[in-house]
Short mmCIF file of C-alpha atoms and ligand atoms in Angstrom, two decimals:
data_model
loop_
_atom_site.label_atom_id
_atom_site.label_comp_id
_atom_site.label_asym_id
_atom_site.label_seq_id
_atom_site.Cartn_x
_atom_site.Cartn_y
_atom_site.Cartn_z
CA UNK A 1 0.00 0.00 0.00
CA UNK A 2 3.02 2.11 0.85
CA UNK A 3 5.14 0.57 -1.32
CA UNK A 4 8.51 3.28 -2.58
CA UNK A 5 6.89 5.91 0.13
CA UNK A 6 8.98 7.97 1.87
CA UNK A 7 7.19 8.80 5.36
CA UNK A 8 7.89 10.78 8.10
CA UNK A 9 6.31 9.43 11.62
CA UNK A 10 6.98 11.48 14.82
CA UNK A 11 6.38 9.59 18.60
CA UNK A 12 7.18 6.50 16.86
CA UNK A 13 9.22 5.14 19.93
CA UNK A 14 5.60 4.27 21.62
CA UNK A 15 1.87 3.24 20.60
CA UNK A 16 0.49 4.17 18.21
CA UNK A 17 3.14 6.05 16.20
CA UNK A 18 5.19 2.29 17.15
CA UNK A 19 2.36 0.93 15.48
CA UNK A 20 2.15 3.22 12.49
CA UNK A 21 6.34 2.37 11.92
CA UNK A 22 6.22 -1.15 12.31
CA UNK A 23 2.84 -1.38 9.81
CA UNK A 24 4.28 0.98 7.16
CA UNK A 25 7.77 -0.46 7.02
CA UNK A 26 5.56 -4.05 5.97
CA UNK A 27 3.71 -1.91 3.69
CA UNK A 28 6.94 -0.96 1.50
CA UNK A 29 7.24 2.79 2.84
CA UNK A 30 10.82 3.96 3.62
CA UNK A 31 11.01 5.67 7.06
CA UNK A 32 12.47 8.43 8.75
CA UNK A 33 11.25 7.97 12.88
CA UNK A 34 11.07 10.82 14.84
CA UNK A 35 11.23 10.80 18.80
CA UNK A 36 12.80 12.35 21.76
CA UNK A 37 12.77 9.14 23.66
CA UNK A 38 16.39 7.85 21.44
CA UNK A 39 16.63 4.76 23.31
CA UNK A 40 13.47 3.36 22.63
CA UNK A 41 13.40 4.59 19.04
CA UNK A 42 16.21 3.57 18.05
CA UNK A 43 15.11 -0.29 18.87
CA UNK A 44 11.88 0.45 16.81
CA UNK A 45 13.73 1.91 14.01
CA UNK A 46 15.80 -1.38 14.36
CA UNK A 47 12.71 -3.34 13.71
CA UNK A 48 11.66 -1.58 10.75
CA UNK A 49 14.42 -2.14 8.16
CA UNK A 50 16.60 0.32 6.71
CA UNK A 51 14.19 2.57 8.81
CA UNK A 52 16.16 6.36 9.68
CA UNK A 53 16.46 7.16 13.61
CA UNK A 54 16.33 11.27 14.25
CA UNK A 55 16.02 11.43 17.38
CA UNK A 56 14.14 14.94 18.21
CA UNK A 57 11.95 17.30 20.38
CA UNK A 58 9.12 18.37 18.24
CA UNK A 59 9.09 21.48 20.08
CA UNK A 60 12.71 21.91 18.81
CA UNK A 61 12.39 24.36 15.48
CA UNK A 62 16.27 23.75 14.41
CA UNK A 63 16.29 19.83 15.03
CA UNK A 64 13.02 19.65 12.98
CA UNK A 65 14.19 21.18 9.86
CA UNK A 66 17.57 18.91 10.27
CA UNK A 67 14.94 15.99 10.19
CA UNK A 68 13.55 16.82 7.28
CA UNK A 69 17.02 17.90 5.90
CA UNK A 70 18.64 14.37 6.59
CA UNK A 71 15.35 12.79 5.71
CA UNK A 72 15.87 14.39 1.93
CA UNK A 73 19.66 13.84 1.78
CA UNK A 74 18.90 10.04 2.80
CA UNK A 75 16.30 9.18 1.08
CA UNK A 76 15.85 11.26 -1.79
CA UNK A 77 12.52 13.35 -0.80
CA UNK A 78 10.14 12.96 1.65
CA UNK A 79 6.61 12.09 0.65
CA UNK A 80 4.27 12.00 3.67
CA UNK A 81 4.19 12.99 7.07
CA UNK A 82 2.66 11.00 9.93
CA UNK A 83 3.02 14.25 12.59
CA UNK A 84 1.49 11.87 15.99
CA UNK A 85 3.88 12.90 18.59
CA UNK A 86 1.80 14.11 21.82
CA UNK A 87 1.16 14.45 25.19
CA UNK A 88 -1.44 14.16 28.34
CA UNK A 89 -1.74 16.99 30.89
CA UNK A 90 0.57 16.79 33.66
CA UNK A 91 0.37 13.88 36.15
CA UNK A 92 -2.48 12.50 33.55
CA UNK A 93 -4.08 14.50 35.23
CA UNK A 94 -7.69 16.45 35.69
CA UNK A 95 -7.74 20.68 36.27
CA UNK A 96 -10.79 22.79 36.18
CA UNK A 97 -10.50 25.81 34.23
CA UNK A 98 -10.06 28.27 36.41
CA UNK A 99 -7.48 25.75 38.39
CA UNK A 100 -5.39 24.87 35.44
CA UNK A 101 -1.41 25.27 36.14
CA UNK A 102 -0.28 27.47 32.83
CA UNK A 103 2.76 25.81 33.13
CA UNK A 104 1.25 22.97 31.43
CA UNK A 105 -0.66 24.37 29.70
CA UNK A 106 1.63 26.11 27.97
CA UNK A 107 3.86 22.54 27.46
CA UNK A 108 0.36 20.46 26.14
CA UNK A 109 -0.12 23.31 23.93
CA UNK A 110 4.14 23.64 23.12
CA UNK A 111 4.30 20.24 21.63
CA UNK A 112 0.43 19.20 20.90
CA UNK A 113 -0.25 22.06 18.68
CA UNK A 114 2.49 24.98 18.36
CA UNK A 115 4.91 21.40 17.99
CA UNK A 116 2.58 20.39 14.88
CA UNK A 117 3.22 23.84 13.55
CA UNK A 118 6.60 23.45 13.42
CA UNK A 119 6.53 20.18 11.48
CA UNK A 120 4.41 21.78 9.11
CA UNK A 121 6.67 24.61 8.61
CA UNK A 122 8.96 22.17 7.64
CA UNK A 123 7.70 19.79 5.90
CA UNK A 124 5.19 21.76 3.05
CA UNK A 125 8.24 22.70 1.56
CA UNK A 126 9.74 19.28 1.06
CA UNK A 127 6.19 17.98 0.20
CA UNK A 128 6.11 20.55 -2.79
CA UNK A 129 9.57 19.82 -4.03
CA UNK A 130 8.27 16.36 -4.19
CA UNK A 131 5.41 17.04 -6.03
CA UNK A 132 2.96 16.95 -3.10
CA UNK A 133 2.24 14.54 -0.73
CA UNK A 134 0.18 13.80 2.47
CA UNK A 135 0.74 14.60 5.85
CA UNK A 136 -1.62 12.91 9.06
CA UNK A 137 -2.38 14.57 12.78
CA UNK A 138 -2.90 12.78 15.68
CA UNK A 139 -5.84 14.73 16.69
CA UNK A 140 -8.39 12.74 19.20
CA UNK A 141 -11.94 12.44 20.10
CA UNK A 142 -11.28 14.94 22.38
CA UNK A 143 -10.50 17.70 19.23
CA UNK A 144 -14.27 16.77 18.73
CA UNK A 145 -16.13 16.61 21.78
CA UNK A 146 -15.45 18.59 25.29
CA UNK A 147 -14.05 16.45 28.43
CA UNK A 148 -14.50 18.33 32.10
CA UNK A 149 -10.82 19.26 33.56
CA UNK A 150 -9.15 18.21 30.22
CA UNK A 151 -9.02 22.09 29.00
CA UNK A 152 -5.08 22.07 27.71
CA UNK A 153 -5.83 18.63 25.87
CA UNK A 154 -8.99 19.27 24.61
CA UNK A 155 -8.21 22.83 23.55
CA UNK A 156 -4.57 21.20 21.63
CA UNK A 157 -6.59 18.68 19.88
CA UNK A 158 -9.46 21.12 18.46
CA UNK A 159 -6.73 23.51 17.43
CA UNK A 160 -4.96 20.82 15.92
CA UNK A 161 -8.37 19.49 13.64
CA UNK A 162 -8.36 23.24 12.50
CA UNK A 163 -4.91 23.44 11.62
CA UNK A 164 -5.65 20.23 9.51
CA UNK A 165 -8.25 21.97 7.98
CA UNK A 166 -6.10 25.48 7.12
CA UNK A 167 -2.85 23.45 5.71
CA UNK A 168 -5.78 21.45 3.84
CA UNK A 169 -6.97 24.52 1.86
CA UNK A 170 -3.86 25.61 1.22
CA UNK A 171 -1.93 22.67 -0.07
CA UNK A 172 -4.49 21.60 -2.20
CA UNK A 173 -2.89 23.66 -5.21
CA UNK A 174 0.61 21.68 -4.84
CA UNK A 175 -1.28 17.95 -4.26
CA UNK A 176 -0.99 17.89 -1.01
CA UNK A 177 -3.60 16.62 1.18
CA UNK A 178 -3.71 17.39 5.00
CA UNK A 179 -6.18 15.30 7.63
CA UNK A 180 -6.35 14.31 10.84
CA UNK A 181 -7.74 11.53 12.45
CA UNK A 182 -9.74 11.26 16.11
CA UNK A 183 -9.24 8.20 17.99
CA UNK A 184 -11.15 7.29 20.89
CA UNK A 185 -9.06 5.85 24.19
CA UNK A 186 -6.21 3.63 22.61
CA UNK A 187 -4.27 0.69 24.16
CA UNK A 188 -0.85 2.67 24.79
CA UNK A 189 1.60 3.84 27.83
CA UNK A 190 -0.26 7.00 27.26
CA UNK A 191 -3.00 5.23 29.33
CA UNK A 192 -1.82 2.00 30.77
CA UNK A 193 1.49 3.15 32.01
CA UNK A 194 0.32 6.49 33.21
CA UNK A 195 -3.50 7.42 33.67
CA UNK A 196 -5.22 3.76 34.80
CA UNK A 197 -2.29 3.23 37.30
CA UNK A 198 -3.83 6.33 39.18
CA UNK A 199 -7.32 6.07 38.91
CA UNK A 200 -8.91 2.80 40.31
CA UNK A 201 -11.64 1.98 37.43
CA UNK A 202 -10.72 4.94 35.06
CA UNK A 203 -9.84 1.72 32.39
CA UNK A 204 -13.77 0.27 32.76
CA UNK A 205 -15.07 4.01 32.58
CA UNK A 206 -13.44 4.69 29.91
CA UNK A 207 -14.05 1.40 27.64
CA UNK A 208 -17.81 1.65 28.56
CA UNK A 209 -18.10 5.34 26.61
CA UNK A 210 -17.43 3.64 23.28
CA UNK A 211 -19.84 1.51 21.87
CA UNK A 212 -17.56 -0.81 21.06
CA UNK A 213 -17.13 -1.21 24.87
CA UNK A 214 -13.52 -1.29 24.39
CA UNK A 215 -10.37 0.29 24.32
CA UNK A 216 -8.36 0.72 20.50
CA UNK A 217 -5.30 -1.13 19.90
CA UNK A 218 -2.73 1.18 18.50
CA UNK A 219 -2.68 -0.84 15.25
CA UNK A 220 -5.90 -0.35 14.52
CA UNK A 221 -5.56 3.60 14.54
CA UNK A 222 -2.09 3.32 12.61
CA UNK A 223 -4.29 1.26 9.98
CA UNK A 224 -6.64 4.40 9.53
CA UNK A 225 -3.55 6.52 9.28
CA UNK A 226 -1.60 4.93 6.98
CA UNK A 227 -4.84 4.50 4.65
CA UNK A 228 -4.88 8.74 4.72
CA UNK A 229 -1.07 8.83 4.03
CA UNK A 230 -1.25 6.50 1.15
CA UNK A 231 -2.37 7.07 -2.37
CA UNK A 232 -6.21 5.20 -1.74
CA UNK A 233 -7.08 7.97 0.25
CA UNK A 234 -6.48 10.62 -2.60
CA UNK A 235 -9.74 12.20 -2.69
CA UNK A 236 -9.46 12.86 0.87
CA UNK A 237 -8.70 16.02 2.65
CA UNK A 238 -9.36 17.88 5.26
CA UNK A 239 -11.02 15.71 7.53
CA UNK A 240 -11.21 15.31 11.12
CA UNK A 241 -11.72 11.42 10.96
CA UNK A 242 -13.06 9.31 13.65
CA UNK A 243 -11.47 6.10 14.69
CA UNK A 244 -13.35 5.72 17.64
CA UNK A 245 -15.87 2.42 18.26
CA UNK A 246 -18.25 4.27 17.82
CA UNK A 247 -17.87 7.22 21.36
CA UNK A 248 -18.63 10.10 18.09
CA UNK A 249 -21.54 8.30 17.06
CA UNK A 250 -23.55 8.49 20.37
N1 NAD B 301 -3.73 6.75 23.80
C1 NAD B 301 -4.89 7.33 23.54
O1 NAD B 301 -5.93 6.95 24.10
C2 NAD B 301 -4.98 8.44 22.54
C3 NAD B 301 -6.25 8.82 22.07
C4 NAD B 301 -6.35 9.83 21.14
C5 NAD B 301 -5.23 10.47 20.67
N2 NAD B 301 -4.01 10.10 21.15
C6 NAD B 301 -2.84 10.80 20.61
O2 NAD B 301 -2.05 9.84 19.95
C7 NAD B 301 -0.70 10.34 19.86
C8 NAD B 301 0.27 9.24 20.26
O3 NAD B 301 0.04 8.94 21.62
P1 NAD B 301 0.17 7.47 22.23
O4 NAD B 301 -1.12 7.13 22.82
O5 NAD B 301 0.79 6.54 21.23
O6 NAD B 301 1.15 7.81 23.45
P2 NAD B 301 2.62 7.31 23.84
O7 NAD B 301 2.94 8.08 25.05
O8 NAD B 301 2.66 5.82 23.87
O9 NAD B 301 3.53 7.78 22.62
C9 NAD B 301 3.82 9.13 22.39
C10 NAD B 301 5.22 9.23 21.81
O10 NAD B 301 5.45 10.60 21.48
C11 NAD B 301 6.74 10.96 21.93
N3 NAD B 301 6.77 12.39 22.24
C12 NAD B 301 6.06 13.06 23.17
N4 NAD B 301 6.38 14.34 23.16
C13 NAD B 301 7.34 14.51 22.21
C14 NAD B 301 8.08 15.62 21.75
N5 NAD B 301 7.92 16.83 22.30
N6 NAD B 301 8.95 15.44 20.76
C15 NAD B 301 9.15 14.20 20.22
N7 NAD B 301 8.49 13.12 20.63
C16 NAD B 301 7.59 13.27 21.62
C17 NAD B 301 6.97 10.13 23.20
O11 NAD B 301 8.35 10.01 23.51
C18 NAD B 301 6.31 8.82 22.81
O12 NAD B 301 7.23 7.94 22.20
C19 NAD B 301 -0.66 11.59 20.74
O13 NAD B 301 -0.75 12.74 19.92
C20 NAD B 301 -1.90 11.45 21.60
O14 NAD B 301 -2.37 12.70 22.05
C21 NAD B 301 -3.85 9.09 22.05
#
């Protein structure tokens, strides 16, 4: 499906983006794996082939244009972008409003959305010298629906469905396509390593909101991505697309 691709994917050392890496690099793509966590990537990048290791803060302007840079020199171009890297609020967390310490939400927003910009920044060049391309957010249900003491998450994710939408209307005249998709609660360290631990029956809660009545696993969000970032999904852009079991459909 992927087959002579060359893709970026950012958070690839964990879930979903993990997922994403390990799927595409069976799909034919070539990869360049973005992550700050350099231990872990580079074992993932290890798995997938000739796969390209950069390891890298997404909130980090100068290391993301040497990404795409080395991406280029090594493989030639760079043809798609899966931009996933992202974060929970502090602690996993729950802050009212009026409660909320800035100081996180300044760092949700720094690599959730402002982060996102970055890669944009500097990857829409090296789409167009390509000859377009697609690039994929990890937005969430939550960039759909509201969530009570979730306001930096929530507030990322919506920005980040509109940002889809902006780069979306404005690449369209170079080929490339911009979208974003929403999963519901996913099977990752995001939530088993660090919000069930501390919250006795969060896990239950949380499966029973999807009709489904269970929790993602990463692959099957990676599938949806990788559909959007390959050449099936060519007619597509723009959209904010569920992957959910079904929590947007209540
Ligand atoms: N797990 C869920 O239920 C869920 C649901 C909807 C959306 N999401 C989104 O999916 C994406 C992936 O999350 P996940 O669930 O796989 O979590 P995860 O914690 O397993 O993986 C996230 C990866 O991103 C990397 N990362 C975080 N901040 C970074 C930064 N500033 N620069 C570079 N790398 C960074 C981490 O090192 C990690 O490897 C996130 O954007 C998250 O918000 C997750």
């Amino acid at each position: 499906m992927l087959q002579g691709k060359v893709l970026m994917i950012t958070g690839a050392a964990s879930g979903i983006g993990e997922a994403a890496a390990r799927l595409a690099s069976g799909y034919g793509a070539q990869l360049a794996l973005v992550d700050r966590d350099a231990d872990r990537l580079a074992g993932v990048a290890k798995a997938c082939g000739d796969a390209l290791a950069i390891p890298c803060d997404v909130t980090d302007a100068q290391g993301i244009g040497r990404a795409v840079a080395d991406t280029e020199r090594h493989f030639g171009r760079l043809d798609g972008a899966f931009d996933n890297a992202g974060v929970e609020q502090q602690g996993a967390g729950m802050f009212p409003v009026d409660a909320y310490p800035m100081a996180d939400f300044d760092r949700v927003l720094g690599i959730n959305l402002r982060g996102q910009m970055l890669l944009l920044a500097a990857q829409l060049p090296a789409l167009r010298r390509a000859g377009g391309g697609s690039i994929v957010f990890t937005a969430s249900v939550m960039g759909l629906f509201g969530q009570p003491g979730m306001a930096a998450y929530v507030a990322s994710k919506h920005a980040l469905a509109g940002l889809a939408k902006v780069a979306a209307l404005e690449g369209a005249k170079d080929c490339i396509r911009v979208n974003a998709i929403a999963p519901g609660a996913v099977r990752t360290p995001m939530l088993t390593e660090r919000a069930f631990p501390q919250n006795p029956g969060y896990e239950a809660a949380v499966a029973a909101t999807h009709p489904l009545g269970r929790l993602a696993e990463p692959s099957e969000i990676a599938e949806a991505a990788l559909w959007l970032l390959s050449d099936r999904a060519s007619f597509v852009t723009g959209t904010v697309m569920p992957v959910d079991g079904g929590y947007s459909a209540v």
